[in-house]
Short mmCIF file of C-alpha atoms and ligand atoms in Angstrom, two decimals:
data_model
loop_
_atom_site.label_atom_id
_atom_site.label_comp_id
_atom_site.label_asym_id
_atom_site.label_seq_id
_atom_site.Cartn_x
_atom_site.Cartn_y
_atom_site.Cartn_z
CA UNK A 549 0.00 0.00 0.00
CA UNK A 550 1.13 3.68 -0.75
CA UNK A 551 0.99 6.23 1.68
CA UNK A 552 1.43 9.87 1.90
CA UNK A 553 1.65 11.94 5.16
CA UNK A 554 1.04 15.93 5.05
CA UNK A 555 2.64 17.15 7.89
CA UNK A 556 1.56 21.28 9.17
CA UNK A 557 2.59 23.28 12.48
CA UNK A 558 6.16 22.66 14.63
CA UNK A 559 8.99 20.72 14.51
CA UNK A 560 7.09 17.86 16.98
CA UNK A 561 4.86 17.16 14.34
CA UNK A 562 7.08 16.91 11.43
CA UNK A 563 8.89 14.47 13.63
CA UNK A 564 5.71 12.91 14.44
CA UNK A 565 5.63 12.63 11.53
CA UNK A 566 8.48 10.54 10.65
CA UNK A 567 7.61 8.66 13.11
CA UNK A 568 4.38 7.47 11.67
CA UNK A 569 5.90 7.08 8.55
CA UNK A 570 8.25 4.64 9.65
CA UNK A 571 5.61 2.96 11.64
CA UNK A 572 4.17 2.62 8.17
CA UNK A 573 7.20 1.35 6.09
CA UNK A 574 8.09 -1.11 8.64
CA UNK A 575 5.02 -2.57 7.85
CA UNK A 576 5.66 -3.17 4.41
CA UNK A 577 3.92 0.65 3.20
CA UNK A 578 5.93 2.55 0.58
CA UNK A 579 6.03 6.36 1.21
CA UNK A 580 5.37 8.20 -1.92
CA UNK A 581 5.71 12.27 -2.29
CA UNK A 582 2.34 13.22 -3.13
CA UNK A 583 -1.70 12.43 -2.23
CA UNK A 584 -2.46 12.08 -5.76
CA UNK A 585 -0.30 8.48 -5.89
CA UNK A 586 -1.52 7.68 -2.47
CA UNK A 587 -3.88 4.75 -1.61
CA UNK A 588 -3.71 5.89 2.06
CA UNK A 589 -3.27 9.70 3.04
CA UNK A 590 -2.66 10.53 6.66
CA UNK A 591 -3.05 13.92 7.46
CA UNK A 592 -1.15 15.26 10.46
CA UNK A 593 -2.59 18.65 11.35
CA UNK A 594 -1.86 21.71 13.48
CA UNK A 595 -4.18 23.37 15.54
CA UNK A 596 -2.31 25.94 17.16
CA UNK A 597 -4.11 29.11 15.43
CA UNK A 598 -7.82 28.83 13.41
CA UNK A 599 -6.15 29.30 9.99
CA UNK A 600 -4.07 25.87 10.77
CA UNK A 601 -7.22 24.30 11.00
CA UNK A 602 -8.93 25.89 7.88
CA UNK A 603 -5.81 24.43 5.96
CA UNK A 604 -6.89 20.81 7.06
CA UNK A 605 -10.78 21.26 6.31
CA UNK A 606 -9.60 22.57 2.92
CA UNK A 607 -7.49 19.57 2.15
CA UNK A 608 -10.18 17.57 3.59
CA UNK A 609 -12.72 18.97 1.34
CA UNK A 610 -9.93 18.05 -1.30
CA UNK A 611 -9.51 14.78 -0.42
CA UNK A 612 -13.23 14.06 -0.25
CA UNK A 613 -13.72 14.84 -3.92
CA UNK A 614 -10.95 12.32 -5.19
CA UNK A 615 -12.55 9.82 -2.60
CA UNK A 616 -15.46 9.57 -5.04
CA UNK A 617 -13.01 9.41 -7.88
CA UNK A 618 -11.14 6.22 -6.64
CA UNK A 619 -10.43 4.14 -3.44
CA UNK A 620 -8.52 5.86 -0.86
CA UNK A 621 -7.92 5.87 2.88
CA UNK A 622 -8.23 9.25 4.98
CA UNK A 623 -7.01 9.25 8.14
CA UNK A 624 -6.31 12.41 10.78
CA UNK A 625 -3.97 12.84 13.74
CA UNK A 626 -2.00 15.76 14.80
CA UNK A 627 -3.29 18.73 17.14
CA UNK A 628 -6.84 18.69 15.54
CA UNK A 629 -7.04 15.16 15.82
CA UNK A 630 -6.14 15.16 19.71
CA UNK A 631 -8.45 17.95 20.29
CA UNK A 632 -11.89 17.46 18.21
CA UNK A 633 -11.54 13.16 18.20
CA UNK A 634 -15.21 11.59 17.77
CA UNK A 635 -16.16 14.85 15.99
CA UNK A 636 -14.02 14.87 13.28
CA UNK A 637 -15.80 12.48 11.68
CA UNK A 638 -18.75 14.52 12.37
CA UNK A 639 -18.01 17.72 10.54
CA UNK A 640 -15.84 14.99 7.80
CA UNK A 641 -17.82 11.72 7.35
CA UNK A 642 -15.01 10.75 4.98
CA UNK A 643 -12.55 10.58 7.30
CA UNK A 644 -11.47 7.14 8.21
CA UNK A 645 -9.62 6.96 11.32
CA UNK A 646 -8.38 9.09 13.81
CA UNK A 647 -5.76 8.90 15.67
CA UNK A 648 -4.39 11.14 18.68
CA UNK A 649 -1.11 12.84 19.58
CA UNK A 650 -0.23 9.88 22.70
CA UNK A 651 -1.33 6.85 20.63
CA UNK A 652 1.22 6.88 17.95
CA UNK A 653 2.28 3.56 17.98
CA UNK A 654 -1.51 2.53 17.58
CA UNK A 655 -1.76 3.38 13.78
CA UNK A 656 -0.82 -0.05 11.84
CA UNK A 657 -3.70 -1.33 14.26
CA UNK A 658 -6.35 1.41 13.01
CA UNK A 659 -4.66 1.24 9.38
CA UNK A 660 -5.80 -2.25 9.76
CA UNK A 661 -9.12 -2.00 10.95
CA UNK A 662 -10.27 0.75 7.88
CA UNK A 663 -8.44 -1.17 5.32
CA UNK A 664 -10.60 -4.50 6.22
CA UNK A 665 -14.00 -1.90 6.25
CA UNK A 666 -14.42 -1.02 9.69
CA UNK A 667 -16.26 3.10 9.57
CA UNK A 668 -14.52 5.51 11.93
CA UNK A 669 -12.00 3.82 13.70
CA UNK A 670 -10.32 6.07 16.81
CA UNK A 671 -7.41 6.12 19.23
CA UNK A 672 -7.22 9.14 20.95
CA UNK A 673 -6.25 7.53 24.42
CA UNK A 674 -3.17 8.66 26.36
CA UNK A 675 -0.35 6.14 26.35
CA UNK A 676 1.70 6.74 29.16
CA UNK A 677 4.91 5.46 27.17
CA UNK A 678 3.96 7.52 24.24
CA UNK A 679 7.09 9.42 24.12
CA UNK A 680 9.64 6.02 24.59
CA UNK A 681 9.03 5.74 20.95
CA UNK A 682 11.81 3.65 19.85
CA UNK A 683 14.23 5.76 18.55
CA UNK A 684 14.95 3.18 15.14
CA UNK A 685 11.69 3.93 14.00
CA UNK A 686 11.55 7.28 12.54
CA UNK A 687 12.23 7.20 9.17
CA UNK A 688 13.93 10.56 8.41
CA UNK A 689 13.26 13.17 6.21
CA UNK A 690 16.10 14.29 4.18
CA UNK A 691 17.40 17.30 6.18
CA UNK A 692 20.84 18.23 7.47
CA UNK A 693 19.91 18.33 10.92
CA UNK A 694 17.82 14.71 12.77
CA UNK A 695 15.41 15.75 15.31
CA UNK A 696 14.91 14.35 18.68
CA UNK A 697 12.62 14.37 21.02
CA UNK A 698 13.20 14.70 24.68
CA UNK A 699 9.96 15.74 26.15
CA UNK A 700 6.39 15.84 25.53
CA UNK A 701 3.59 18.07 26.51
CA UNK A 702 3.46 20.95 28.72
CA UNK A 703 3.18 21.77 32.29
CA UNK A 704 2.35 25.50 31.96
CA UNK A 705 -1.42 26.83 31.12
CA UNK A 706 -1.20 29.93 29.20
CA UNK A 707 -4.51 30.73 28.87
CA UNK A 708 -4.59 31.27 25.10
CA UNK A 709 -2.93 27.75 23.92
CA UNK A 710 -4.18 24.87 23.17
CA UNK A 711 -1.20 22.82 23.51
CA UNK A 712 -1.83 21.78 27.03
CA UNK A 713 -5.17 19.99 26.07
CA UNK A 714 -3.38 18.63 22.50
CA UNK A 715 -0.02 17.43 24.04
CA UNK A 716 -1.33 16.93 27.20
CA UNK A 717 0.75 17.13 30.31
CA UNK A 718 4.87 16.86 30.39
CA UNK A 719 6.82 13.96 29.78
CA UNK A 720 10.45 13.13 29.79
CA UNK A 721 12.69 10.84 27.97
CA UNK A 722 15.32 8.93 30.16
CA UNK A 723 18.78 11.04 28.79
CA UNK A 724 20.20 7.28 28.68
CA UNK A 725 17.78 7.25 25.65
CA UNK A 726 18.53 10.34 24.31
CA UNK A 727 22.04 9.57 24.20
CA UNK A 728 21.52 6.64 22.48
CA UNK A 729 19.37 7.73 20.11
CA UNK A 730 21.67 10.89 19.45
CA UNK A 731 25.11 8.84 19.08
CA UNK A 732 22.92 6.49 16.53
CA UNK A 733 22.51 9.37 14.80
CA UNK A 734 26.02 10.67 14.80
CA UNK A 735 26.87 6.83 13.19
CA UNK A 736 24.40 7.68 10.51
CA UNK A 737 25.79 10.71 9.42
CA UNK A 738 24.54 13.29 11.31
CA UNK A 739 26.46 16.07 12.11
CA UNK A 740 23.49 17.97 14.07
CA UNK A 741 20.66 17.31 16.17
CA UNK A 742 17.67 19.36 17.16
CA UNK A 743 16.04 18.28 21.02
CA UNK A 744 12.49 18.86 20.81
CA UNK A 745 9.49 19.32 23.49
CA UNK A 746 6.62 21.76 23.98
CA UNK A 747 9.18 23.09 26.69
CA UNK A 748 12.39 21.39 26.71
CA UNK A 749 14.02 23.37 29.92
CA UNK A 750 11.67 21.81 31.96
CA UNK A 751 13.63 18.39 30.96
CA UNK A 752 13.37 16.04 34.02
CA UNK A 753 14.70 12.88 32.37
CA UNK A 754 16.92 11.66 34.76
CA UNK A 755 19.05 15.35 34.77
CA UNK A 756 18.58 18.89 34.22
CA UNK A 757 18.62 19.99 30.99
CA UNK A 758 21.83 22.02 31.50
CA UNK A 759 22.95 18.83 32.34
CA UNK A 760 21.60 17.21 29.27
CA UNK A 761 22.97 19.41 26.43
CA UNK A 762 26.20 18.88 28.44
CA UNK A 763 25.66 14.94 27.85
CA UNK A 764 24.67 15.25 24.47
CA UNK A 765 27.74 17.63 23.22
CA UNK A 766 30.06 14.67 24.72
CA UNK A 767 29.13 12.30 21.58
CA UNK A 768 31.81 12.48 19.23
CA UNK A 769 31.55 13.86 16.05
CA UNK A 770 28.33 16.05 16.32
CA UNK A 771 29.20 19.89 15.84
CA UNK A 772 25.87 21.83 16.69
CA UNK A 773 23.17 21.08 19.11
CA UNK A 774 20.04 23.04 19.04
CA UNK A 775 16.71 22.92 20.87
CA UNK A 776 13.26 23.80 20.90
CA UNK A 777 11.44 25.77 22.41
CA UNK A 778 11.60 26.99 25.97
CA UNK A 779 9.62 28.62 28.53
CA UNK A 780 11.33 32.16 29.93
CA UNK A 781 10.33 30.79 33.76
CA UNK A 782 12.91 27.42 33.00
CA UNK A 783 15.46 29.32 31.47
CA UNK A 784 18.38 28.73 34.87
CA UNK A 785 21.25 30.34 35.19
CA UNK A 786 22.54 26.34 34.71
CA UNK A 787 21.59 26.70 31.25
CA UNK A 788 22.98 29.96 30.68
CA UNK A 789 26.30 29.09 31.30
CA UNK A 790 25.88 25.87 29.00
CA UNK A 791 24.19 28.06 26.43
CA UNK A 792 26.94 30.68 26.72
CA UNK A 793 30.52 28.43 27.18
CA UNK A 794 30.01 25.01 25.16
CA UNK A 795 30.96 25.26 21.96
CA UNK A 796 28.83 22.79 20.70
CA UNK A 797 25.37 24.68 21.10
CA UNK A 798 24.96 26.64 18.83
CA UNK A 799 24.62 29.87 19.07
CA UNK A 800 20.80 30.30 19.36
CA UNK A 801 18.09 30.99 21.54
CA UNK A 802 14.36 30.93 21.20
CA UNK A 803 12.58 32.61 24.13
CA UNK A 804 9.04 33.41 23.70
CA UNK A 805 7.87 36.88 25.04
CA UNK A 806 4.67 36.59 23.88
CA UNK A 807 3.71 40.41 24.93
CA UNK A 808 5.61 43.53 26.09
CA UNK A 809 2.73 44.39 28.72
CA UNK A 810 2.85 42.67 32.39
CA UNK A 811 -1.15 43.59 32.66
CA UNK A 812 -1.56 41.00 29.38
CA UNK A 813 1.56 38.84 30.02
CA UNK A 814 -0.46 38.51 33.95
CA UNK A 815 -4.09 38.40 31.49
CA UNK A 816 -1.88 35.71 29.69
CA UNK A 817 -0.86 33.46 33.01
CA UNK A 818 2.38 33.32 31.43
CA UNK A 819 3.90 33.69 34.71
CA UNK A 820 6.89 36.22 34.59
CA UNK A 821 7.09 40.27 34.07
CA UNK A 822 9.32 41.88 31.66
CA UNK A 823 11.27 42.69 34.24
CA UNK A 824 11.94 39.05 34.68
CA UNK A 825 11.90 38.49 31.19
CA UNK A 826 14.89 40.72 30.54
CA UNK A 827 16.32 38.96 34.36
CA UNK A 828 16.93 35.88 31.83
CA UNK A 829 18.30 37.34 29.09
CA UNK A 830 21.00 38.82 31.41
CA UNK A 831 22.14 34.99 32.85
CA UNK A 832 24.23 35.57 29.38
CA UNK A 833 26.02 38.05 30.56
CA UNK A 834 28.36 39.15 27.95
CA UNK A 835 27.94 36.15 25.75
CA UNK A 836 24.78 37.81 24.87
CA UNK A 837 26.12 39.66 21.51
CA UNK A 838 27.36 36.33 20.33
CA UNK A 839 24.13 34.43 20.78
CA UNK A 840 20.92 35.09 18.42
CA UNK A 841 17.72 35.49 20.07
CA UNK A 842 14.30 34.90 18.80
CA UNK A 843 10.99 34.87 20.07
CA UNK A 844 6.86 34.66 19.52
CA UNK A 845 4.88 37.40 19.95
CA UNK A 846 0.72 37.43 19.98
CA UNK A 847 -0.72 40.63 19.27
CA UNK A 848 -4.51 42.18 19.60
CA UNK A 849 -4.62 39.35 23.27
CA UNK A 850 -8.44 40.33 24.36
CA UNK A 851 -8.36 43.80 26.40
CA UNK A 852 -4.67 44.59 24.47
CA UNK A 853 -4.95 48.58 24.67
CA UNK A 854 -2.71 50.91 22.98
CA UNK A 855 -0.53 51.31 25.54
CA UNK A 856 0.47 47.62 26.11
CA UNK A 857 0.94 47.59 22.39
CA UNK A 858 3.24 49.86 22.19
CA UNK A 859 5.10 48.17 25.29
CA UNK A 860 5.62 45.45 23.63
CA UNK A 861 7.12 47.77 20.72
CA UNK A 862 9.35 49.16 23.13
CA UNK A 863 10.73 45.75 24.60
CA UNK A 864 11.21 44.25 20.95
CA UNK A 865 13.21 47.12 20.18
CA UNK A 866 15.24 47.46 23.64
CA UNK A 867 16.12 43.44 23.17
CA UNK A 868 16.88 44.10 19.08
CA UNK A 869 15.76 40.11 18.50
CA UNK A 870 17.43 38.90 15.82
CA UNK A 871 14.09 37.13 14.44
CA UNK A 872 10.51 36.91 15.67
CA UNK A 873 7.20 35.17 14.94
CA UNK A 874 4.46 37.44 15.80
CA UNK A 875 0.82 36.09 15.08
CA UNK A 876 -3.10 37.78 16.10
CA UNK A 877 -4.36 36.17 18.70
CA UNK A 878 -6.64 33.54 17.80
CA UNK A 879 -9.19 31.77 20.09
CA UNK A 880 -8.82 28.23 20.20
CA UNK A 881 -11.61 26.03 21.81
CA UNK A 882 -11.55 24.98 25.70
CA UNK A 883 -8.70 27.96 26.70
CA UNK A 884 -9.25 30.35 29.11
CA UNK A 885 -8.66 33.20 27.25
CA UNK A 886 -12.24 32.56 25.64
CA UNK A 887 -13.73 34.11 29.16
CA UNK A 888 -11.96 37.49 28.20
CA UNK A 889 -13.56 40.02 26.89
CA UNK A 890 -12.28 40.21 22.89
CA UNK A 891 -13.68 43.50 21.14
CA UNK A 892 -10.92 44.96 19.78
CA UNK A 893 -11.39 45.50 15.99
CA UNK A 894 -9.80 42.99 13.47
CA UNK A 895 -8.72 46.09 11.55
CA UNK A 896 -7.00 47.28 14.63
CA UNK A 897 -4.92 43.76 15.96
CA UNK A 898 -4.07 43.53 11.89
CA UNK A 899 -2.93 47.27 12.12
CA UNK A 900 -0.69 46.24 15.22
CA UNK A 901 0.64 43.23 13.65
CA UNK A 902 2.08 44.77 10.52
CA UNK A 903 3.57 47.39 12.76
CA UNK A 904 5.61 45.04 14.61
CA UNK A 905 6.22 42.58 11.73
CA UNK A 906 7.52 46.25 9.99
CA UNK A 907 9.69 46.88 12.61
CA UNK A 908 11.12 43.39 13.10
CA UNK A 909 12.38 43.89 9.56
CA UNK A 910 14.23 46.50 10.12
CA UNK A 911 15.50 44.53 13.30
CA UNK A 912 16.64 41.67 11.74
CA UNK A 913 18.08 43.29 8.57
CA UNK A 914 20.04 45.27 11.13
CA UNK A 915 21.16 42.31 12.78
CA UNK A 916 21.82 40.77 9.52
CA UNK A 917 24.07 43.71 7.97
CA UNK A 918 27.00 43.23 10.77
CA UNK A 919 27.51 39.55 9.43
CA UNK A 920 28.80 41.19 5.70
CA UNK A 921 32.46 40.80 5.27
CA UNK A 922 32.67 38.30 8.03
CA UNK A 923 34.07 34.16 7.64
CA UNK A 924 31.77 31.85 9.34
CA UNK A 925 30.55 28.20 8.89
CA UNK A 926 27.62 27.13 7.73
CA UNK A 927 26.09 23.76 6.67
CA UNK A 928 24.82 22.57 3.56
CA UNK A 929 20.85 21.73 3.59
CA UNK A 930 20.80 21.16 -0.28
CA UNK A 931 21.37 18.40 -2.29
CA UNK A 932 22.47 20.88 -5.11
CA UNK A 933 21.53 24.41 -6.52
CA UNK A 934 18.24 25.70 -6.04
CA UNK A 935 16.56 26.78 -9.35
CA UNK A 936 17.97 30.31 -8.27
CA UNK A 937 21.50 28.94 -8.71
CA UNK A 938 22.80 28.94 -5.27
CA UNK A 939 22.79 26.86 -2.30
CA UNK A 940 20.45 26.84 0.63
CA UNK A 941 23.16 26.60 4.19
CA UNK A 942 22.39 27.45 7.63
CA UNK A 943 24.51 29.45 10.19
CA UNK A 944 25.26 28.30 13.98
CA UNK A 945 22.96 31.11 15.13
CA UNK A 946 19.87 30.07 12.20
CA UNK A 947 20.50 32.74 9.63
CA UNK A 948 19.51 31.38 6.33
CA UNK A 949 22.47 31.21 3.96
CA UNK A 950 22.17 31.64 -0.43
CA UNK A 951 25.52 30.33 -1.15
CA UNK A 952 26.81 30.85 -4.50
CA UNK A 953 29.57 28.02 -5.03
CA UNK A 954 29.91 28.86 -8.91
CA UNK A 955 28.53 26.73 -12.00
CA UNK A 956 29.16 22.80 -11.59
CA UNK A 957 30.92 23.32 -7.82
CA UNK A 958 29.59 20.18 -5.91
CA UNK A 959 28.96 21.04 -1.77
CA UNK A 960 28.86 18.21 0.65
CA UNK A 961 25.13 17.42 2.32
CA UNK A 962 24.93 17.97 5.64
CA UNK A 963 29.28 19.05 6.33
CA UNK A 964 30.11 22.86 7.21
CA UNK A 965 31.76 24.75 4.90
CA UNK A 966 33.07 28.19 5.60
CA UNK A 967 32.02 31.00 3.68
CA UNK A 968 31.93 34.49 3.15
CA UNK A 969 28.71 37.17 3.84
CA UNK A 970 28.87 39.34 1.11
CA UNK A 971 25.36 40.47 0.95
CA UNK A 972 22.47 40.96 3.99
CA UNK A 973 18.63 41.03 3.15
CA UNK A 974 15.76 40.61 6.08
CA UNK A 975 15.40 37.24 5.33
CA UNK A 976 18.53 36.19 4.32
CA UNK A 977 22.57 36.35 4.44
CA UNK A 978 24.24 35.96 0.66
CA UNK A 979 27.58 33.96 0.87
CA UNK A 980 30.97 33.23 -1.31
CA UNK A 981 32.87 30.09 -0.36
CA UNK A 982 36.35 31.25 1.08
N1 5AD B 610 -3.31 32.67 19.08
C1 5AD B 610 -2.22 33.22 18.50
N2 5AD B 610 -0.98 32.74 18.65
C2 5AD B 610 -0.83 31.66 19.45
N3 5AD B 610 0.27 30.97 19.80
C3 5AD B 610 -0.11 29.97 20.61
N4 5AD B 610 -1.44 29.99 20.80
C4 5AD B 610 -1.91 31.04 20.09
C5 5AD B 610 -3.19 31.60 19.90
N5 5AD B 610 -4.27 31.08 20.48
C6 5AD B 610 1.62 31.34 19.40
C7 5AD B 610 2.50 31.66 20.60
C8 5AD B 610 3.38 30.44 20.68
C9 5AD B 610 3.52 30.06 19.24
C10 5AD B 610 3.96 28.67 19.01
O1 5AD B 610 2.22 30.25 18.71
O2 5AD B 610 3.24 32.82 20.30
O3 5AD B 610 4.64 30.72 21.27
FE1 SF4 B 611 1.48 26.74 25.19
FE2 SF4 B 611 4.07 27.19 25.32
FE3 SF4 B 611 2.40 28.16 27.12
FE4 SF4 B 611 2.91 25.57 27.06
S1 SF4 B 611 4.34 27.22 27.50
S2 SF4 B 611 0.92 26.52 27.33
S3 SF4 B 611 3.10 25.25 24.88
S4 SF4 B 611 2.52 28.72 24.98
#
């Protein structure tokens, strides 16, 4: 049987993703690239803002017409899975099975059920060993860099995310695992390794997470470790130091801020001021000019006036983020933030967003323009030239890299190379080998 996963939303669901898909080809499946060739499609969704989910119903809607055309399996998991369950097949009679975001390892056995005719077939149970998903599964993508995760779910209850309810609470892989999985990797090939988890700092696996990246930078021949994503109130001073003196992390940090305002940051239950907020940043101490920081930002939060808008203008620029991800808030089903009163104008949170996305521009272009001149490394994520002509790399601190090697140059997949920055654009660094 063919089958053809469509993965949307973070880096836990892409490697969900792979996952499932080796799930799949261990069972004899063949992956192909597209739903077109597919006998079986498994779509694993995102549900993190309402326009994820519109991008499922609309491939839904897709995939019902080509049902009538020709036999074909649907089947949902992912965010929207975890969180609507029964009712997906409700609002999508089409839809085969469903499985949840803890019951991974349960799809061959509901693959098998809908393939010999059973309607609406469901795991959305919460299998406490979820996460021990044996690391030899996953079958890959073809990227530079193998994610791994290390935790799943989340502890915290901001009251505008849905993640909570999706991913349900925390969960922590024993670091003996980890470390296994990671110096598999490392025998494979890999070079780099990315440790994913709604909130990674709060790793409890055996050791701190400090501890952890420590452990992991140990196996030989790996050159950059990177993680994601983090919660401001875990960020130690432990981590700090890791962040800031071993060489193998690279250079990165993803903090979200969410808002500038500690009346919607309190409105938020995020659980820190900016006061504290910038507290964290500071465990760099002077390491902090070396290390690129990036966060997420939610504008037009219900009761967001203009003055907490423009504090969170004023913190963006006093912390100069390298990159951000700013979004409008969006009210997601079950949250708290659905008690809050939400009548600002759309006009006016749209307004605000392209104000901050404007000035993050400027930001990162800024941050962008000291890198010209300068030698660095960077590693190869392309199997060639793009249709462009140059080379798609990646820098220690996640600046994207067009690398122009020169007509019929070959670059080696997944190695650093060290090139120059001769060009800087908000988006991305242009680059000469050395
Ligand atoms: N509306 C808008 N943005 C959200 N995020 C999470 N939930 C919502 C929501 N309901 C953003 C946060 C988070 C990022 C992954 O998505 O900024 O850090
Ligand atoms: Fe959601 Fe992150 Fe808050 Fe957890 S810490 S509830 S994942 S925003």
């Amino acid at each position: 049987m063919k089958f053809h996963i469509e993965t949307w939303g973070c880096q836990m669901n892409d490697h969900d993703g792979e996952k499932l898909s080796g799930l799949l080809s261990a069972e004899g499946f063949e992956a192909v690239d597209s739903a077109e060739e597919a006998e079986l499609v498994l779509l694993n969704t995102c549900s993190i803002r309402e326009k994820a989910v519109h991008k499922v119903y609309s491939e839904l809607g897709r995939l019902r017409e080509e049902k009538q055309r020709r036999p074909l399996l649907v089947g949902v998991t992912g965010c929207l899975a975890q969180q609507e369950q029964a009712a997906l097949f409700k609002r999508a009679p089409h839809v085969d099975f469903v499985l949840g975001t803890m019951a991974l390892k349960q799809l061959p056995w509901l693959v098998a059920e809908a393939r010999a005719g059973k309607a609406r077939v469901m795991d959305a149970g919460e299998y406490p060993d979820n996460h021990l998903f044996p690391a030899s599964v996953a079958r890959r993508r073809d990227t530079a860099k193998a994610l791994v995760t290390i935790t799943e779910g989340c502890d915290h209850a901001c009251t505008y995310c849905i993640v909570p309810t999706t991913r349900g609470a925390e969960r922590h892989r024993p670091f003996q695992d980890v470390l296994a999985e990671v110096r598999g990797l490392v025998e494979r090939g890999y070079r780099e390794v990315e440790l994913l988890g709604q909130n990674v700092n709060s790793y409890a696996g055996g050791c701190t997470f400090a501890d952890l990246l420590d452990r992991v930078s140990e196996v030989d021949g790996l050159e950059w470790i990177r993680f994601t994503t983090s919660h401001p109130m875990n960020f130690t001073r432990d981590l700090a130091q890791v962040l800031a003196t071993n060489p193998k992390i690279a250079p990165f940090l993803h903090l979200p801020l969410q808002s500038g305002s500690d009346r919607v940051l309190r409105r938020m239950r995020r659980e820190y001021t900016i006061a504290e907020y910038l507290e964290r940043l500071g465990y760099l101490g002077d390491h902090r000019a070396r290390i690129a920081l990036s966060t997420d930002l939610i504008v037009g939060f219900p009761g967001e006036t203009d003055e907490d808008f423009e504090a969170t203008m004023r913190v963006v620029d006093e912390v100069a983020f390298d990159t951000s991800f700013s979004f409008v808030y969006s009210p997601r089903p079950g949250t708290a933030s659905l008690r809050l009163k939400d009548d600002l104008p759309p006009a006016v949170k749209s307004e605000r967003l392209a104000r901050l996305q404007r000035r993050q521009a400027e930001l990162t272009l800024a941050s962008n323009r000291r890198f010209v001149g300068r030698e660095i490394p960077v590693r190869i994520e392309t199997h060639g030239p793009t249709e462009h002509g140059w080379w798609l790399a990646r820098s220690g601190d996640w600046k994207t890299i067009h690398l122009a090697a020169g007509p019929g140059r070959e670059l080696p997949f997944g190695e650093l190379v060290t090139v120059r920055i001769v060009q800087a654009s908000p988006h991305f660094l242009g680059a000469e080998l050395v």
